[in-house]
PDB file of C-alpha atoms in Angstrom:
ATOM      1  CA  MET A 957      70.562 210.410 123.340  1.00 56.00           C
ATOM      2  CA  ASN A 958      70.619 208.802 126.763  1.00 77.00           C
ATOM      3  CA  LEU A 959      74.109 207.838 127.930  1.00 84.00           C
ATOM      4  CA  ILE A 960      72.713 204.594 129.348  1.00 86.00           C
ATOM      5  CA  GLU A 961      71.548 203.542 125.884  1.00 84.00           C
ATOM      6  CA  TYR A 962      75.063 203.856 124.503  1.00 87.00           C
ATOM      7  CA  ILE A 963      76.432 201.786 127.366  1.00 91.00           C
ATOM      8  CA  ILE A 964      73.753 199.116 126.874  1.00 89.00           C
ATOM      9  CA  PHE A 965      74.484 198.970 123.145  1.00 88.00           C
ATOM     10  CA  GLY A 966      78.203 198.682 123.903  1.00 92.00           C
ATOM     11  CA  ILE A 967      77.456 195.781 126.249  1.00 94.00           C
ATOM     12  CA  ILE A 968      75.375 194.025 123.572  1.00 92.00           C
ATOM     13  CA  GLN A 969      78.127 194.516 121.001  1.00 92.00           C
ATOM     14  CA  GLY A 970      80.766 193.210 123.412  1.00 94.00           C
ATOM     15  CA  LEU A 971      78.689 190.180 124.319  1.00 95.00           C
ATOM     16  CA  THR A 972      77.797 189.126 120.789  1.00 94.00           C
ATOM     17  CA  GLU A 973      81.049 189.909 118.916  1.00 93.00           C
ATOM     18  CA  PRO A 974      83.160 186.921 120.035  1.00 95.00           C
ATOM     19  CA  LEU A 975      80.266 184.504 120.554  1.00 95.00           C
ATOM     20  CA  PRO A 976      79.031 182.427 117.582  1.00 95.00           C
ATOM     21  CA  ILE A 977      75.598 184.104 117.620  1.00 94.00           C
ATOM     22  CA  SER A 978      76.145 186.956 115.095  1.00 91.00           C
ATOM     23  CA  SER A 979      76.714 190.481 116.387  1.00 88.00           C
ATOM     24  CA  SER A 980      75.490 191.941 113.077  1.00 82.00           C
ATOM     25  CA  GLY A 981      72.330 189.859 113.315  1.00 86.00           C
ATOM     26  CA  HIS A 982      71.602 191.177 116.797  1.00 88.00           C
ATOM     27  CA  LEU A 983      72.192 194.731 115.586  1.00 80.00           C
ATOM     28  CA  VAL A 984      69.686 194.357 112.731  1.00 79.00           C
ATOM     29  CA  LEU A 985      67.210 192.717 115.103  1.00 85.00           C
ATOM     30  CA  LEU A 986      67.465 195.562 117.612  1.00 82.00           C
ATOM     31  CA  LYS A 987      67.013 198.108 114.837  1.00 78.00           C
ATOM     32  CA  ASN A 988      63.796 196.404 113.743  1.00 79.00           C
ATOM     33  CA  ILE A 989      62.373 195.971 117.245  1.00 81.00           C
ATOM     34  CA  PHE A 990      63.241 199.306 118.869  1.00 76.00           C
ATOM     35  CA  ASN A 991      63.824 201.598 115.884  1.00 69.00           C
ATOM     36  CA  THR A 992      65.821 204.142 117.941  1.00 62.00           C
ATOM     37  CA  ASN A 993      68.202 206.759 116.574  1.00 58.00           C
ATOM     38  CA  LEU A 994      71.056 205.008 118.358  1.00 55.00           C
ATOM     39  CA  MET A 995      70.540 201.854 116.335  1.00 54.00           C
ATOM     40  CA  SER A 996      71.013 203.933 113.170  1.00 58.00           C
ATOM     41  CA  ASP A 997      74.195 205.604 114.407  1.00 64.00           C
ATOM     42  CA  LEU A 998      76.770 203.978 112.139  1.00 68.00           C
ATOM     43  CA  ASN A 999      79.590 205.980 113.714  1.00 75.00           C
ATOM     44  CA  PHE A1000      78.868 204.519 117.108  1.00 79.00           C
ATOM     45  CA  GLU A1001      78.604 201.048 115.591  1.00 81.00           C
ATOM     46  CA  ILE A1002      82.154 201.481 114.280  1.00 82.00           C
ATOM     47  CA  ILE A1003      83.390 202.734 117.640  1.00 86.00           C
ATOM     48  CA  ALA A1004      81.718 199.882 119.539  1.00 88.00           C
ATOM     49  CA  ASN A1005      83.349 197.430 117.133  1.00 89.00           C
ATOM     50  CA  PHE A1006      86.687 199.098 117.838  1.00 91.00           C
ATOM     51  CA  GLY A1007      86.164 198.374 121.545  1.00 93.00           C
ATOM     52  CA  SER A1008      85.741 194.687 120.727  1.00 95.00           C
ATOM     53  CA  PHE A1009      88.807 194.793 118.481  1.00 95.00           C
ATOM     54  CA  LEU A1010      90.972 196.209 121.279  1.00 95.00           C
ATOM     55  CA  ALA A1011      89.825 193.515 123.698  1.00 97.00           C
ATOM     56  CA  ILE A1012      90.587 190.661 121.288  1.00 96.00           C
ATOM     57  CA  LEU A1013      93.893 192.311 120.396  1.00 96.00           C
ATOM     58  CA  ILE A1014      94.869 192.257 124.084  1.00 97.00           C
ATOM     59  CA  ILE A1015      93.910 188.579 124.357  1.00 97.00           C
ATOM     60  CA  PHE A1016      96.016 187.545 121.362  1.00 97.00           C
ATOM     61  CA  TRP A1017      98.773 190.155 121.699  1.00 97.00           C
ATOM     62  CA  LYS A1018     101.568 187.672 122.416  1.00 96.00           C
ATOM     63  CA  ASP A1019     100.527 185.430 119.508  1.00 96.00           C
ATOM     64  CA  ILE A1020     100.418 188.377 117.109  1.00 97.00           C
ATOM     65  CA  ILE A1021     103.836 189.712 118.152  1.00 97.00           C
ATOM     66  CA  LYS A1022     105.314 186.220 117.825  1.00 96.00           C
ATOM     67  CA  LEU A1023     103.858 185.764 114.335  1.00 97.00           C
ATOM     68  CA  ILE A1024     105.020 189.164 113.097  1.00 96.00           C
ATOM     69  CA  THR A1025     108.492 188.689 114.537  1.00 97.00           C
ATOM     70  CA  SER A1026     108.819 185.204 113.053  1.00 96.00           C
ATOM     71  CA  PHE A1027     107.544 186.364 109.656  1.00 96.00           C
ATOM     72  CA  PHE A1028     110.246 188.999 109.248  1.00 96.00           C
ATOM     73  CA  THR A1029     112.912 186.855 110.873  1.00 96.00           C
ATOM     74  CA  TYR A1030     112.204 184.152 108.292  1.00 96.00           C
ATOM     75  CA  ILE A1031     112.608 186.686 105.471  1.00 94.00           C
ATOM     76  CA  LEU A1032     115.636 188.539 106.802  1.00 94.00           C
ATOM     77  CA  LYS A1033     117.651 185.825 108.572  1.00 91.00           C
ATOM     78  CA  LYS A1034     118.215 182.678 106.544  1.00 88.00           C
ATOM     79  CA  GLU A1035     119.982 180.898 109.408  1.00 91.00           C
ATOM     80  CA  LYS A1036     116.795 181.052 111.531  1.00 90.00           C
ATOM     81  CA  ARG A1037     114.305 179.988 108.889  1.00 91.00           C
ATOM     82  CA  LYS A1038     113.879 176.476 110.223  1.00 91.00           C
ATOM     83  CA  GLU A1039     112.764 177.627 113.672  1.00 92.00           C
ATOM     84  CA  CYS A1040     110.418 180.234 112.179  1.00 94.00           C
ATOM     85  CA  GLN A1041     108.947 178.240 109.303  1.00 95.00           C
ATOM     86  CA  ASN A1042     105.749 177.162 111.106  1.00 96.00           C
ATOM     87  CA  ASP A1043     104.879 180.705 112.149  1.00 97.00           C
ATOM     88  CA  PHE A1044     105.797 182.008 108.684  1.00 97.00           C
ATOM     89  CA  LYS A1045     103.413 179.494 107.147  1.00 97.00           C
ATOM     90  CA  TYR A1046     100.718 180.395 109.681  1.00 98.00           C
ATOM     91  CA  CYS A1047     100.910 184.042 108.583  1.00 97.00           C
ATOM     92  CA  TRP A1048     100.247 182.960 105.012  1.00 97.00           C
ATOM     93  CA  LEU A1049      97.360 180.794 106.208  1.00 97.00           C
ATOM     94  CA  ILE A1050      95.796 183.883 107.798  1.00 97.00           C
ATOM     95  CA  LEU A1051      96.215 185.852 104.576  1.00 96.00           C
ATOM     96  CA  ILE A1052      94.817 183.080 102.385  1.00 97.00           C
ATOM     97  CA  GLY A1053      91.873 182.522 104.718  1.00 96.00           C
ATOM     98  CA  SER A1054      91.052 186.244 104.622  1.00 96.00           C
ATOM     99  CA  ILE A1055      91.176 186.820 100.854  1.00 95.00           C
ATOM    100  CA  PRO A1056      87.771 185.312  99.891  1.00 94.00           C
ATOM    101  CA  VAL A1057      85.726 187.344 102.393  1.00 91.00           C
ATOM    102  CA  GLY A1058      87.741 190.456 101.550  1.00 89.00           C
ATOM    103  CA  ILE A1059      86.918 190.197  97.850  1.00 91.00           C
ATOM    104  CA  ALA A1060      83.293 189.241  98.513  1.00 89.00           C
ATOM    105  CA  GLY A1061      82.907 192.052 101.038  1.00 83.00           C
ATOM    106  CA  ILE A1062      84.037 194.675  98.534  1.00 82.00           C
ATOM    107  CA  ILE A1063      81.878 193.344  95.713  1.00 84.00           C
ATOM    108  CA  LEU A1064      78.766 191.975  97.422  1.00 77.00           C
ATOM    109  CA  LYS A1065      78.329 193.341 100.965  1.00 67.00           C
ATOM    110  CA  ASP A1066      75.966 196.229 100.121  1.00 69.00           C
ATOM    111  CA  LYS A1067      73.914 194.065  97.775  1.00 72.00           C
ATOM    112  CA  ILE A1068      73.637 191.299 100.375  1.00 69.00           C
ATOM    113  CA  GLU A1069      72.480 193.736 103.062  1.00 63.00           C
ATOM    114  CA  GLU A1070      69.813 195.081 100.712  1.00 67.00           C
ATOM    115  CA  LEU A1071      68.554 191.598  99.901  1.00 63.00           C
ATOM    116  CA  VAL A1072      68.429 190.329 103.492  1.00 60.00           C
ATOM    117  CA  SER A1073      67.357 193.482 105.334  1.00 60.00           C
ATOM    118  CA  GLY A1074      63.990 191.944 106.231  1.00 71.00           C
ATOM    119  CA  PRO A1075      63.719 190.501 109.758  1.00 79.00           C
ATOM    120  CA  ARG A1076      62.191 187.202 108.613  1.00 84.00           C
ATOM    121  CA  ILE A1077      65.321 186.463 106.557  1.00 86.00           C
ATOM    122  CA  LEU A1078      67.268 187.224 109.728  1.00 88.00           C
ATOM    123  CA  GLY A1079      65.312 184.535 111.568  1.00 92.00           C
ATOM    124  CA  ILE A1080      66.234 181.977 108.913  1.00 92.00           C
ATOM    125  CA  ALA A1081      69.899 183.024 109.212  1.00 92.00           C
ATOM    126  CA  PHE A1082      69.831 182.404 112.971  1.00 95.00           C
ATOM    127  CA  LEU A1083      68.408 178.940 112.326  1.00 95.00           C
ATOM    128  CA  ILE A1084      71.213 178.205 109.836  1.00 94.00           C
ATOM    129  CA  THR A1085      73.787 179.239 112.463  1.00 94.00           C
ATOM    130  CA  ALA A1086      72.041 177.022 115.015  1.00 96.00           C
ATOM    131  CA  THR A1087      72.123 174.026 112.659  1.00 95.00           C
ATOM    132  CA  ALA A1088      75.810 174.472 111.789  1.00 95.00           C
ATOM    133  CA  LEU A1089      76.862 174.736 115.444  1.00 95.00           C
ATOM    134  CA  PHE A1090      74.813 171.663 116.360  1.00 95.00           C
ATOM    135  CA  LEU A1091      76.378 169.559 113.595  1.00 94.00           C
ATOM    136  CA  VAL A1092      79.916 170.075 114.980  1.00 94.00           C
ATOM    137  CA  ARG A1093      78.973 169.797 118.664  1.00 90.00           C
ATOM    138  CA  LYS A1094      81.166 166.706 119.158  1.00 90.00           C
ATOM    139  CA  ALA A1095      83.914 167.538 116.660  1.00 94.00           C
ATOM    140  CA  ASN A1096      87.477 167.721 117.942  1.00 92.00           C
ATOM    141  CA  GLY A1097      90.139 166.965 115.350  1.00 94.00           C
ATOM    142  CA  GLN A1098      93.836 166.256 115.745  1.00 95.00           C
ATOM    143  CA  LYS A1099      95.352 169.050 113.668  1.00 96.00           C
ATOM    144  CA  GLU A1100      97.255 171.722 115.570  1.00 96.00           C
ATOM    145  CA  ASP A1101      98.535 175.078 114.283  1.00 95.00           C
ATOM    146  CA  LYS A1102     101.457 173.568 112.358  1.00 94.00           C
ATOM    147  CA  ASP A1103      99.217 170.972 110.695  1.00 96.00           C
ATOM    148  CA  ILE A1104      96.797 173.380 109.028  1.00 97.00           C
ATOM    149  CA  THR A1105      97.109 173.158 105.248  1.00 97.00           C
ATOM    150  CA  TYR A1106      96.592 175.745 102.556  1.00 97.00           C
ATOM    151  CA  LYS A1107      93.608 173.719 101.391  1.00 97.00           C
ATOM    152  CA  ASP A1108      92.102 174.046 104.871  1.00 97.00           C
ATOM    153  CA  ALA A1109      92.668 177.812 104.776  1.00 97.00           C
ATOM    154  CA  ILE A1110      90.904 178.111 101.407  1.00 97.00           C
ATOM    155  CA  ILE A1111      87.913 176.043 102.556  1.00 97.00           C
ATOM    156  CA  ILE A1112      87.605 177.981 105.815  1.00 97.00           C
ATOM    157  CA  GLY A1113      88.040 181.278 103.964  1.00 96.00           C
ATOM    158  CA  LEU A1114      85.247 180.407 101.540  1.00 96.00           C
ATOM    159  CA  LEU A1115      82.949 179.457 104.417  1.00 94.00           C
ATOM    160  CA  GLN A1116      83.724 182.773 106.117  1.00 93.00           C
ATOM    161  CA  MET A1117      82.099 184.509 103.147  1.00 92.00           C
ATOM    162  CA  ILE A1118      78.724 183.206 104.312  1.00 90.00           C
ATOM    163  CA  ALA A1119      79.056 185.406 107.396  1.00 88.00           C
ATOM    164  CA  LEU A1120      78.471 188.487 105.211  1.00 86.00           C
ATOM    165  CA  PHE A1121      74.787 187.663 105.658  1.00 83.00           C
ATOM    166  CA  PRO A1122      73.430 189.284 108.860  1.00 79.00           C
ATOM    167  CA  GLY A1123      72.436 186.557 111.303  1.00 83.00           C
ATOM    168  CA  ILE A1124      75.169 184.192 110.112  1.00 90.00           C
ATOM    169  CA  SER A1125      77.878 184.324 112.763  1.00 92.00           C
ATOM    170  CA  ARG A1126      81.424 184.955 111.500  1.00 91.00           C
ATOM    171  CA  SER A1127      83.089 183.302 114.491  1.00 94.00           C
ATOM    172  CA  GLY A1128      80.557 180.479 114.356  1.00 94.00           C
ATOM    173  CA  THR A1129      81.048 179.894 110.633  1.00 95.00           C
ATOM    174  CA  VAL A1130      84.839 179.865 110.912  1.00 96.00           C
ATOM    175  CA  LEU A1131      84.749 177.619 113.987  1.00 96.00           C
ATOM    176  CA  VAL A1132      82.523 175.178 112.115  1.00 96.00           C
ATOM    177  CA  GLY A1133      84.872 175.275 109.111  1.00 97.00           C
ATOM    178  CA  CYS A1134      87.925 174.646 111.281  1.00 97.00           C
ATOM    179  CA  LEU A1135      86.319 171.727 113.083  1.00 97.00           C
ATOM    180  CA  LEU A1136      85.096 170.204 109.807  1.00 96.00           C
ATOM    181  CA  CYS A1137      88.672 170.425 108.479  1.00 97.00           C
ATOM    182  CA  GLY A1138      89.881 168.354 111.421  1.00 97.00           C
ATOM    183  CA  LEU A1139      91.451 171.051 113.588  1.00 97.00           C
ATOM    184  CA  SER A1140      91.494 170.578 117.333  1.00 97.00           C
ATOM    185  CA  ARG A1141      89.205 172.811 119.368  1.00 96.00           C
ATOM    186  CA  LYS A1142      92.153 174.847 120.619  1.00 95.00           C
ATOM    187  CA  ALA A1143      93.599 175.332 117.118  1.00 97.00           C
ATOM    188  CA  SER A1144      90.124 176.109 115.748  1.00 97.00           C
ATOM    189  CA  LEU A1145      89.556 178.842 118.307  1.00 96.00           C
ATOM    190  CA  LYS A1146      92.922 180.471 117.638  1.00 97.00           C
ATOM    191  CA  TYR A1147      92.615 180.404 113.841  1.00 98.00           C
ATOM    192  CA  THR A1148      89.060 181.760 114.077  1.00 97.00           C
ATOM    193  CA  PHE A1149      90.260 184.882 115.836  1.00 96.00           C
ATOM    194  CA  MET A1150      93.432 185.234 113.806  1.00 97.00           C
ATOM    195  CA  LEU A1151      91.104 185.573 110.804  1.00 96.00           C
ATOM    196  CA  TYR A1152      89.113 188.157 112.761  1.00 95.00           C
ATOM    197  CA  PHE A1153      91.925 190.715 112.658  1.00 95.00           C
ATOM    198  CA  PRO A1154      92.282 191.279 108.875  1.00 93.00           C
ATOM    199  CA  VAL A1155      88.490 191.514 108.431  1.00 87.00           C
ATOM    200  CA  SER A1156      88.087 193.826 111.406  1.00 89.00           C
ATOM    201  CA  ILE A1157      90.989 196.106 110.431  1.00 89.00           C
ATOM    202  CA  ALA A1158      89.614 196.476 106.894  1.00 84.00           C
ATOM    203  CA  SER A1159      86.098 197.236 108.175  1.00 78.00           C
ATOM    204  CA  MET A1160      87.346 199.771 110.699  1.00 79.00           C
ATOM    205  CA  GLY A1161      89.534 201.441 108.090  1.00 77.00           C
ATOM    206  CA  LEU A1162      86.530 202.021 105.839  1.00 71.00           C
ATOM    207  CA  GLY A1163      84.452 203.066 108.844  1.00 69.00           C
ATOM    208  CA  LEU A1164      87.045 205.584 109.947  1.00 71.00           C
ATOM    209  CA  LEU A1165      86.688 207.370 106.631  1.00 69.00           C
ATOM    210  CA  ASP A1166      82.945 207.682 107.303  1.00 66.00           C
ATOM    211  CA  ILE A1167      83.589 209.098 110.777  1.00 66.00           C
ATOM    212  CA  LEU A1168      86.022 211.690 109.419  1.00 67.00           C
ATOM    213  CA  GLU A1169      83.520 212.727 106.758  1.00 66.00           C
ATOM    214  CA  ALA A1170      80.849 213.166 109.448  1.00 60.00           C
ATOM    215  CA  GLY A1171      82.816 216.081 110.884  1.00 59.00           C
ATOM    216  CA  ASN A1172      82.675 217.321 114.475  1.00 55.00           C
ATOM    217  CA  LEU A1173      81.637 214.604 116.938  1.00 61.00           C
ATOM    218  CA  THR A1174      82.553 216.506 120.093  1.00 61.00           C
ATOM    219  CA  ASN A1175      79.011 216.426 121.491  1.00 67.00           C
ATOM    220  CA  LEU A1176      79.005 212.631 121.335  1.00 73.00           C
ATOM    221  CA  MET A1177      82.506 212.081 122.690  1.00 81.00           C
ATOM    222  CA  LEU A1178      81.350 211.121 126.200  1.00 86.00           C
ATOM    223  CA  PRO A1179      78.680 208.550 125.230  1.00 86.00           C
ATOM    224  CA  TYR A1180      80.956 207.138 122.516  1.00 86.00           C
ATOM    225  CA  THR A1181      83.772 206.713 125.039  1.00 90.00           C
ATOM    226  CA  PHE A1182      81.545 204.947 127.558  1.00 93.00           C
ATOM    227  CA  GLY A1183      80.118 202.722 124.844  1.00 91.00           C
ATOM    228  CA  LEU A1184      83.600 201.804 123.626  1.00 92.00           C
ATOM    229  CA  ILE A1185      84.760 200.943 127.148  1.00 96.00           C
ATOM    230  CA  ALA A1186      81.652 198.847 127.800  1.00 96.00           C
ATOM    231  CA  SER A1187      82.114 197.003 124.514  1.00 95.00           C
ATOM    232  CA  GLY A1188      85.801 196.287 125.202  1.00 96.00           C
ATOM    233  CA  ILE A1189      85.320 195.015 128.753  1.00 97.00           C
ATOM    234  CA  ILE A1190      82.381 192.772 127.894  1.00 97.00           C
ATOM    235  CA  THR A1191      84.149 191.438 124.783  1.00 97.00           C
ATOM    236  CA  TYR A1192      87.129 190.389 126.908  1.00 97.00           C
ATOM    237  CA  PHE A1193      85.002 188.332 129.292  1.00 97.00           C
ATOM    238  CA  SER A1194      82.710 187.098 126.525  1.00 97.00           C
ATOM    239  CA  TYR A1195      85.725 185.595 124.757  1.00 97.00           C
ATOM    240  CA  GLN A1196      86.745 183.791 127.959  1.00 96.00           C
ATOM    241  CA  TRP A1197      83.246 182.317 128.079  1.00 96.00           C
ATOM    242  CA  LEU A1198      83.481 181.185 124.459  1.00 96.00           C
ATOM    243  CA  SER A1199      86.944 179.691 124.966  1.00 96.00           C
ATOM    244  CA  ASN A1200      85.767 177.697 127.963  1.00 95.00           C
ATOM    245  CA  TRP A1201      82.720 176.309 126.170  1.00 95.00           C
ATOM    246  CA  VAL A1202      84.615 175.461 122.979  1.00 94.00           C
ATOM    247  CA  GLN A1203      87.249 173.523 124.944  1.00 92.00           C
ATOM    248  CA  LYS A1204      84.503 171.614 126.776  1.00 92.00           C
ATOM    249  CA  GLY A1205      82.548 170.861 123.593  1.00 91.00           C
ATOM    250  CA  LYS A1206      79.564 173.011 124.538  1.00 93.00           C
ATOM    251  CA  LEU A1207      78.970 174.775 121.223  1.00 92.00           C
ATOM    252  CA  TRP A1208      75.555 173.109 121.166  1.00 93.00           C
ATOM    253  CA  LYS A1209      74.407 175.551 123.871  1.00 95.00           C
ATOM    254  CA  PHE A1210      74.942 178.451 121.497  1.00 96.00           C
ATOM    255  CA  SER A1211      73.065 176.399 118.923  1.00 96.00           C
ATOM    256  CA  ILE A1212      70.053 176.204 121.234  1.00 97.00           C
ATOM    257  CA  TYR A1213      70.166 179.968 121.768  1.00 96.00           C
ATOM    258  CA  CYS A1214      70.243 180.663 118.015  1.00 96.00           C
ATOM    259  CA  LEU A1215      67.406 178.167 117.485  1.00 96.00           C
ATOM    260  CA  ILE A1216      65.197 179.880 120.047  1.00 97.00           C
ATOM    261  CA  LEU A1217      66.112 183.327 118.703  1.00 96.00           C
ATOM    262  CA  GLY A1218      65.414 182.277 115.118  1.00 95.00           C
ATOM    263  CA  ILE A1219      61.988 180.895 116.033  1.00 96.00           C
ATOM    264  CA  PHE A1220      61.216 184.056 118.010  1.00 95.00           C
ATOM    265  CA  VAL A1221      62.158 186.300 115.072  1.00 93.00           C
ATOM    266  CA  LEU A1222      60.031 184.313 112.615  1.00 93.00           C
ATOM    267  CA  TYR A1223      57.071 184.403 115.016  1.00 93.00           C
ATOM    268  CA  TYR A1224      57.459 188.055 116.025  1.00 91.00           C
ATOM    269  CA  PHE A1225      57.709 189.315 112.439  1.00 88.00           C
ATOM    270  CA  ARG A1226      55.204 186.848 110.946  1.00 83.00           C
TER     271      ARG A1226
END
């Protein structure tokens, strides 16, 4: 397979992963339009996702270290509990927000993908994403990290389950849920990507088992490496783009993109 194709796919993965436009939806769309062997390479899909994971991990590294440190400090050092209590609670909010999609993913993911594998359903999913993003275009609540409640985490976690459908953006769904729960744009963006880590780690763990079962991948090491690097670099800058537009209340621009894409998919596969 052409090395350039792997790099291009890595770029597409990196661009769509952080943005609220559904990376999985774009993958399914590309499979249906081009029908290349690369688009059916699940191992490379896992590796490209790992590139995105590394980029987002770098972006939020300080936050993650702070949360982990505070979590164990709260447990092990009673005299420091007061100063760590907000971060300790935030860790539980991440866990609670991740449980619904984790359970649903184990039970329903394969069945959902079978039901919505058709491209026309994908077009409808893009339109749903467009509508959701447009509805919260002006939202900017007052809640910051310390103000998020367990009820908010449950609601947002339940909404995240919808993103199991290809074409429904995970980051978009969680952002919409956060904004509807009254979180500020800054707090919404952070919580959205804090919830990304448990889901991504679980998915990559299962994917790694598939890669190991596939056996020797030496012949694909070079294209996989280039694809991973492309995905990671583009993800890093794509997140900066998203962050800038969220802070400025420009989610509606992603809504327009999803609207146009949804209409195109419905027309193309009519």
